[in-house]
mmCIF file of C-alpha atoms in Angstrom:
data_model
loop_
_atom_site.group_PDB
_atom_site.id
_atom_site.type_symbol
_atom_site.label_atom_id
_atom_site.label_comp_id
_atom_site.label_asym_id
_atom_site.label_seq_id
_atom_site.Cartn_x
_atom_site.Cartn_y
_atom_site.Cartn_z
ATOM 1 C CA MET A 1 0.000 0.000 0.000
ATOM 2 C CA LYS A 2 1.278 3.469 -0.860
ATOM 3 C CA LEU A 3 0.117 6.834 0.454
ATOM 4 C CA THR A 4 0.629 10.004 -1.606
ATOM 5 C CA ILE A 5 -0.120 13.365 -0.035
ATOM 6 C CA ILE A 6 -2.257 15.406 -2.423
ATOM 7 C CA GLY A 7 -3.318 18.044 0.100
ATOM 8 C CA ALA A 8 -2.362 18.519 3.754
ATOM 9 C CA SER A 9 -3.319 22.114 4.489
ATOM 10 C CA GLY A 10 -5.765 22.625 7.336
ATOM 11 C CA SER A 11 -9.162 24.286 6.862
ATOM 12 C CA PHE A 12 -8.351 25.862 3.468
ATOM 13 C CA PRO A 13 -5.653 25.502 0.779
ATOM 14 C CA GLY A 14 -2.266 27.022 1.489
ATOM 15 C CA PRO A 15 0.348 28.388 -0.935
ATOM 16 C CA GLY A 16 2.049 25.003 -1.133
ATOM 17 C CA SER A 17 -0.796 22.557 -0.671
ATOM 18 C CA PRO A 18 -4.495 21.945 -1.301
ATOM 19 C CA ALA A 19 -6.801 21.136 1.588
ATOM 20 C CA SER A 20 -7.146 17.571 2.844
ATOM 21 C CA CYS A 21 -6.786 14.856 0.194
ATOM 22 C CA TYR A 22 -4.751 11.641 0.263
ATOM 23 C CA LEU A 23 -4.238 9.138 -2.547
ATOM 24 C CA VAL A 24 -3.905 5.498 -1.470
ATOM 25 C CA THR A 25 -2.918 2.777 -3.947
ATOM 26 C CA ALA A 26 -2.599 -0.985 -3.663
ATOM 27 C CA ASP A 27 -2.309 -3.909 -6.037
ATOM 28 C CA GLY A 28 -5.146 -6.378 -6.365
ATOM 29 C CA VAL A 29 -7.340 -7.884 -9.029
ATOM 30 C CA ALA A 30 -10.074 -6.356 -11.140
ATOM 31 C CA GLU A 31 -13.775 -7.032 -10.679
ATOM 32 C CA ASP A 32 -13.418 -10.201 -12.761
ATOM 33 C CA GLY A 33 -11.362 -11.701 -9.911
ATOM 34 C CA VAL A 34 -8.467 -12.578 -12.233
ATOM 35 C CA THR A 35 -6.933 -9.594 -14.026
ATOM 36 C CA PRO A 36 -4.189 -7.803 -12.032
ATOM 37 C CA LYS A 37 -5.094 -4.221 -11.234
ATOM 38 C CA THR A 38 -3.723 -1.299 -9.241
ATOM 39 C CA TRP A 39 -6.509 0.243 -7.174
ATOM 40 C CA ARG A 40 -6.575 3.960 -6.374
ATOM 41 C CA ILE A 41 -8.776 5.607 -3.766
ATOM 42 C CA LEU A 42 -8.894 9.018 -2.135
ATOM 43 C CA LEU A 43 -9.303 9.827 1.526
ATOM 44 C CA ASP A 44 -11.179 13.141 1.421
ATOM 45 C CA MET A 45 -11.230 15.594 -1.466
ATOM 46 C CA GLY A 46 -10.856 19.106 -0.074
ATOM 47 C CA ASN A 47 -10.752 22.325 -2.037
ATOM 48 C CA GLY A 48 -7.829 22.633 -4.423
ATOM 49 C CA SER A 49 -7.145 18.900 -4.535
ATOM 50 C CA LEU A 50 -8.613 18.036 -7.937
ATOM 51 C CA GLY A 51 -5.957 19.937 -9.869
ATOM 52 C CA THR A 52 -3.015 18.538 -7.903
ATOM 53 C CA LEU A 53 -4.444 15.006 -8.090
ATOM 54 C CA GLN A 54 -4.062 15.052 -11.887
ATOM 55 C CA ARG A 55 -0.282 15.236 -11.508
ATOM 56 C CA TYR A 56 -0.386 11.670 -10.163
ATOM 57 C CA ILE A 57 -3.275 9.833 -11.837
ATOM 58 C CA MET A 58 -5.693 10.114 -14.719
ATOM 59 C CA LEU A 59 -9.064 10.961 -13.230
ATOM 60 C CA GLU A 60 -10.679 7.926 -14.885
ATOM 61 C CA ASP A 61 -8.273 5.687 -12.958
ATOM 62 C CA LEU A 62 -9.851 6.732 -9.660
ATOM 63 C CA ASP A 63 -11.666 3.804 -8.026
ATOM 64 C CA GLY A 64 -13.429 5.598 -5.186
ATOM 65 C CA VAL A 65 -13.550 8.459 -2.701
ATOM 66 C CA CYS A 66 -13.859 7.993 1.086
ATOM 67 C CA LEU A 67 -15.013 11.010 3.086
ATOM 68 C CA SER A 68 -14.218 11.437 6.770
ATOM 69 C CA HIS A 69 -16.849 14.139 7.305
ATOM 70 C CA LEU A 70 -18.767 16.854 5.493
ATOM 71 C CA HIS A 71 -16.858 20.063 6.118
ATOM 72 C CA PRO A 72 -15.942 21.782 2.816
ATOM 73 C CA ASP A 73 -12.175 21.450 3.254
ATOM 74 C CA HIS A 74 -12.684 17.680 3.127
ATOM 75 C CA PHE A 75 -15.197 17.197 0.297
ATOM 76 C CA MET A 76 -15.683 20.322 -1.855
ATOM 77 C CA ASP A 77 -13.646 19.217 -4.890
ATOM 78 C CA LEU A 78 -16.110 16.397 -5.473
ATOM 79 C CA CYS A 79 -18.062 19.148 -7.212
ATOM 80 C CA GLY A 80 -15.260 19.463 -9.737
ATOM 81 C CA LEU A 81 -14.975 15.704 -10.118
ATOM 82 C CA HIS A 82 -18.690 15.652 -10.921
ATOM 83 C CA VAL A 83 -18.022 18.066 -13.807
ATOM 84 C CA ALA A 84 -15.224 15.805 -15.092
ATOM 85 C CA VAL A 85 -17.500 12.759 -15.016
ATOM 86 C CA ARG A 86 -20.549 14.490 -16.467
ATOM 87 C CA TRP A 87 -19.034 16.689 -19.163
ATOM 88 C CA ASN A 88 -15.876 14.935 -20.428
ATOM 89 C CA PRO A 89 -16.336 15.276 -24.216
ATOM 90 C CA ASP A 90 -14.694 11.888 -24.748
ATOM 91 C CA GLY A 91 -17.145 10.281 -22.354
ATOM 92 C CA TRP A 92 -16.575 8.691 -18.965
ATOM 93 C CA HIS A 93 -16.102 4.968 -19.479
ATOM 94 C CA ARG A 94 -15.723 3.713 -15.906
ATOM 95 C CA GLY A 95 -19.317 3.990 -14.728
ATOM 96 C CA ARG A 96 -20.322 5.771 -11.533
ATOM 97 C CA VAL A 97 -17.518 6.626 -9.093
ATOM 98 C CA PRO A 98 -18.032 5.055 -5.629
ATOM 99 C CA VAL A 99 -18.296 7.699 -2.898
ATOM 100 C CA LEU A 100 -18.403 6.485 0.710
ATOM 101 C CA GLY A 101 -19.332 9.035 3.333
ATOM 102 C CA PRO A 102 -21.487 10.080 6.280
ATOM 103 C CA THR A 103 -25.264 10.197 6.274
ATOM 104 C CA GLY A 104 -26.523 12.841 3.846
ATOM 105 C CA THR A 105 -23.393 12.953 1.659
ATOM 106 C CA ALA A 106 -25.316 12.943 -1.630
ATOM 107 C CA GLU A 107 -27.629 15.742 -0.526
ATOM 108 C CA ARG A 108 -24.800 17.859 0.939
ATOM 109 C CA ILE A 109 -22.743 17.721 -2.250
ATOM 110 C CA ALA A 110 -25.754 18.528 -4.421
ATOM 111 C CA VAL A 111 -26.515 21.586 -2.288
ATOM 112 C CA ALA A 112 -22.862 22.664 -2.433
ATOM 113 C CA TYR A 113 -23.066 22.631 -6.237
ATOM 114 C CA GLY A 114 -26.472 24.344 -6.318
ATOM 115 C CA MET A 115 -28.320 21.279 -7.630
ATOM 116 C CA ASP A 116 -31.656 19.759 -6.737
ATOM 117 C CA PRO A 117 -30.766 16.727 -4.572
ATOM 118 C CA GLU A 118 -32.885 14.560 -6.864
ATOM 119 C CA PRO A 119 -31.316 13.310 -8.994
ATOM 120 C CA GLY A 120 -28.364 15.390 -7.788
ATOM 121 C CA MET A 121 -25.078 13.660 -8.569
ATOM 122 C CA HIS A 122 -26.481 10.127 -8.327
ATOM 123 C CA PRO A 123 -26.044 9.561 -12.099
ATOM 124 C CA ASP A 124 -22.289 10.120 -11.676
ATOM 125 C CA PHE A 125 -21.496 8.899 -8.156
ATOM 126 C CA ASP A 126 -22.459 5.650 -6.425
ATOM 127 C CA PHE A 127 -23.071 6.845 -2.866
ATOM 128 C CA THR A 128 -22.694 4.539 0.128
ATOM 129 C CA THR A 129 -23.312 5.627 3.732
ATOM 130 C CA TRP A 130 -20.800 4.567 6.361
ATOM 131 C CA GLU A 131 -21.970 2.167 9.037
ATOM 132 C CA PRO A 132 -19.870 2.920 12.130
ATOM 133 C CA LEU A 133 -17.288 0.219 12.918
ATOM 134 C CA THR A 134 -18.449 -1.836 9.913
ATOM 135 C CA PRO A 135 -15.810 -2.436 7.211
ATOM 136 C CA ALA A 136 -16.589 -1.456 3.631
ATOM 137 C CA ARG A 137 -14.750 -2.945 0.654
ATOM 138 C CA LEU A 138 -13.201 -1.231 -2.359
ATOM 139 C CA GLY A 139 -11.009 -3.656 -4.273
ATOM 140 C CA PRO A 140 -8.231 -4.800 -1.904
ATOM 141 C CA PHE A 141 -9.093 -2.130 0.680
ATOM 142 C CA ARG A 142 -11.068 -2.753 3.872
ATOM 143 C CA ILE A 143 -12.110 0.642 5.210
ATOM 144 C CA THR A 144 -13.581 0.853 8.708
ATOM 145 C CA PRO A 145 -15.071 4.151 9.916
ATOM 146 C CA HIS A 146 -14.558 4.905 13.624
ATOM 147 C CA PRO A 147 -16.641 7.732 15.136
ATOM 148 C CA VAL A 148 -14.475 10.561 16.469
ATOM 149 C CA ARG A 149 -14.895 13.915 18.207
ATOM 150 C CA HIS A 150 -15.567 16.911 15.947
ATOM 151 C CA PRO A 151 -18.404 19.491 15.870
ATOM 152 C CA ILE A 152 -20.495 17.964 13.093
ATOM 153 C CA ASP A 153 -23.157 15.254 13.145
ATOM 154 C CA GLU A 154 -20.848 12.498 11.865
ATOM 155 C CA ALA A 155 -17.050 12.515 11.820
ATOM 156 C CA TYR A 156 -14.919 9.436 11.312
ATOM 157 C CA ALA A 157 -11.356 8.270 11.496
ATOM 158 C CA LEU A 158 -10.780 5.776 8.689
ATOM 159 C CA ARG A 159 -8.818 2.558 9.225
ATOM 160 C CA ILE A 160 -7.634 1.175 5.869
ATOM 161 C CA GLU A 161 -6.371 -2.405 5.754
ATOM 162 C CA VAL A 162 -4.835 -4.337 2.863
ATOM 163 C CA ASP A 163 -3.664 -7.965 2.917
ATOM 164 C CA GLU A 164 -0.271 -8.309 1.260
ATOM 165 C CA THR A 165 2.233 -11.099 0.641
ATOM 166 C CA ASP A 166 5.778 -10.424 1.796
ATOM 167 C CA ALA A 167 8.883 -11.426 -0.143
ATOM 168 C CA ASP A 168 9.180 -14.615 1.913
ATOM 169 C CA GLY A 169 5.622 -15.608 1.005
ATOM 170 C CA SER A 170 4.094 -14.814 4.367
ATOM 171 C CA ALA A 171 0.773 -12.969 4.558
ATOM 172 C CA THR A 172 0.664 -9.576 6.261
ATOM 173 C CA THR A 173 -2.084 -7.042 6.852
ATOM 174 C CA ARG A 174 -0.904 -3.469 6.340
ATOM 175 C CA VAL A 175 -2.790 -0.765 8.218
ATOM 176 C CA LEU A 176 -3.079 2.934 7.445
ATOM 177 C CA THR A 177 -5.202 5.066 9.761
ATOM 178 C CA TYR A 178 -6.419 8.541 8.827
ATOM 179 C CA SER A 179 -7.742 10.628 11.700
ATOM 180 C CA GLY A 180 -10.009 12.948 9.747
ATOM 181 C CA ASP A 181 -10.708 15.917 12.028
ATOM 182 C CA THR A 182 -10.984 15.179 15.735
ATOM 183 C CA ASP A 183 -9.957 16.003 19.264
ATOM 184 C CA GLU A 184 -8.671 13.290 21.626
ATOM 185 C CA CYS A 185 -11.067 10.360 21.982
ATOM 186 C CA ASP A 186 -11.082 6.593 22.464
ATOM 187 C CA GLY A 187 -12.486 6.061 18.970
ATOM 188 C CA LEU A 188 -9.348 7.538 17.431
ATOM 189 C CA VAL A 189 -7.126 5.265 19.504
ATOM 190 C CA GLU A 190 -9.050 2.198 18.367
ATOM 191 C CA ALA A 191 -8.904 3.302 14.729
ATOM 192 C CA ALA A 192 -5.108 3.657 14.966
ATOM 193 C CA ARG A 193 -4.448 0.532 17.042
ATOM 194 C CA ASP A 194 -1.099 -0.969 15.873
ATOM 195 C CA ALA A 195 -1.299 0.969 12.586
ATOM 196 C CA ASP A 196 1.768 0.826 10.354
ATOM 197 C CA LEU A 197 1.218 4.510 9.542
ATOM 198 C CA PHE A 198 -0.991 6.944 11.450
ATOM 199 C CA LEU A 199 -1.893 10.005 9.367
ATOM 200 C CA CYS A 200 -3.129 12.347 12.067
ATOM 201 C CA GLU A 201 -4.308 15.934 12.118
ATOM 202 C CA ALA A 202 -2.566 18.518 14.310
ATOM 203 C CA ALA A 203 -4.370 21.756 13.527
ATOM 204 C CA PHE A 204 -3.895 23.388 16.927
ATOM 205 C CA HIS A 205 -0.877 24.430 19.006
ATOM 206 C CA GLU A 206 -0.478 23.941 22.730
ATOM 207 C CA GLY A 207 -0.839 27.220 24.608
ATOM 208 C CA ARG A 208 -2.431 29.083 21.719
ATOM 209 C CA ASP A 209 -5.589 26.972 21.350
ATOM 210 C CA ASP A 210 -6.071 25.451 24.817
ATOM 211 C CA ALA A 211 -9.520 26.980 25.341
ATOM 212 C CA ILE A 212 -11.035 25.214 22.313
ATOM 213 C CA GLU A 213 -12.403 21.751 23.134
ATOM 214 C CA GLY A 214 -13.694 18.993 20.907
ATOM 215 C CA VAL A 215 -12.498 20.347 17.557
ATOM 216 C CA HIS A 216 -8.865 19.535 16.682
ATOM 217 C CA LEU A 217 -5.697 17.961 18.018
ATOM 218 C CA THR A 218 -2.434 19.679 18.839
ATOM 219 C CA GLY A 219 0.858 18.003 18.048
ATOM 220 C CA LEU A 220 1.057 16.905 21.684
ATOM 221 C CA ARG A 221 -2.434 15.404 21.642
ATOM 222 C CA ALA A 222 -1.713 13.651 18.336
ATOM 223 C CA GLY A 223 1.418 12.199 19.907
ATOM 224 C CA ARG A 224 -0.574 10.967 22.887
ATOM 225 C CA MET A 225 -3.095 9.285 20.595
ATOM 226 C CA ALA A 226 -0.311 7.614 18.577
ATOM 227 C CA ALA A 227 1.409 6.391 21.743
ATOM 228 C CA ARG A 228 -1.801 4.976 23.207
ATOM 229 C CA ALA A 229 -2.561 3.233 19.899
ATOM 230 C CA ARG A 230 1.002 1.872 19.586
ATOM 231 C CA ALA A 231 1.138 3.198 16.023
ATOM 232 C CA ARG A 232 4.432 2.417 14.299
ATOM 233 C CA ARG A 233 4.803 5.770 12.484
ATOM 234 C CA LEU A 234 3.134 9.143 12.922
ATOM 235 C CA LEU A 235 2.579 11.587 10.068
ATOM 236 C CA LEU A 236 1.093 14.939 11.109
ATOM 237 C CA THR A 237 -1.296 16.662 8.713
ATOM 238 C CA HIS A 238 -4.070 19.289 8.412
ATOM 239 C CA LEU A 239 -1.741 22.082 9.565
ATOM 240 C CA PRO A 240 -3.187 25.545 8.797
ATOM 241 C CA VAL A 241 -0.952 28.060 7.083
ATOM 242 C CA TRP A 242 -0.380 29.921 10.370
ATOM 243 C CA ASN A 243 1.018 26.837 12.143
ATOM 244 C CA ASP A 244 4.727 26.129 12.593
ATOM 245 C CA PRO A 245 5.333 22.534 11.407
ATOM 246 C CA GLN A 246 8.414 22.153 13.594
ATOM 247 C CA ARG A 247 6.452 23.231 16.636
ATOM 248 C CA ALA A 248 3.850 20.553 15.842
ATOM 249 C CA VAL A 249 6.592 17.919 15.566
ATOM 250 C CA SER A 250 8.257 19.069 18.791
ATOM 251 C CA GLU A 251 4.958 18.851 20.638
ATOM 252 C CA ALA A 252 4.225 15.362 19.288
ATOM 253 C CA ALA A 253 7.698 14.148 20.238
ATOM 254 C CA GLN A 254 6.957 14.916 23.884
ATOM 255 C CA ALA A 255 4.447 12.043 23.910
ATOM 256 C CA TYR A 256 5.463 9.774 21.022
ATOM 257 C CA ASP A 257 8.933 8.281 20.553
ATOM 258 C CA GLY A 258 8.445 6.575 17.185
ATOM 259 C CA PRO A 259 9.238 7.839 13.667
ATOM 260 C CA LEU A 260 7.550 11.205 13.221
ATOM 261 C CA THR A 261 7.263 13.853 10.507
ATOM 262 C CA VAL A 262 4.864 16.294 8.832
ATOM 263 C CA ALA A 263 2.896 15.486 5.681
ATOM 264 C CA VAL A 264 3.964 17.489 2.614
ATOM 265 C CA SER A 265 2.005 17.709 -0.625
ATOM 266 C CA GLY A 266 3.683 15.555 -3.260
ATOM 267 C CA MET A 267 5.422 13.169 -0.865
ATOM 268 C CA SER A 268 4.711 9.429 -0.917
ATOM 269 C CA TYR A 269 5.067 6.864 1.831
ATOM 270 C CA ARG A 270 5.131 3.074 1.686
ATOM 271 C CA VAL A 271 2.818 1.552 4.285
#
């Protein structure tokens, strides 16, 4: 499994990065169960991400979009993807794009685009509503949504698992956990339990944002969550433009002693 950072800027795009969007790829087989295929999914699709995404894949190669929650910096560029699917003059030959998200995803995106929710974007997207703690399948990916703590009706951390065969022939399950947006909570710890890579937001700074509860993590809180979960690597993301990345890392290192860095648009990581 490979993670490519499309966008890591918190709350709105920054000068060097779109808002939240992460490309995850893994090898598997096509729907026929035989033909080898590389699967490509997105975790969130915040504003600015659609343009940057095209540096890495053809849009028609996208196999699905998984939304952590319905704040615009995590889903708004689905509106642009809808235009690509609907109005490509050469036609869109892949059928409807799977979109997995919270309750009301189809209606929220239609309203964001200024469309009547019926039919809305249903002709272009195959919408599926998350069932908390119930894995969904997209190709080789098992994606389990864990409820987390954020001021919106439904917010999820996403645990993505892929079964792989190592060079010695042994079977291994690789785990990537994406926090979405959240403050400290038990659900986040369970989502990241023993993850090979924990992609975790750190939008706040200690001292500056202490009075705000139930919205975002600081670097220190992200480190505490990673330590409790025994995650093997921690990758901090969703840093607003006014945050100091090194301060976020220094905070996290006070609680977490494993490999630690900040997500940068354009970087890829093997999980």
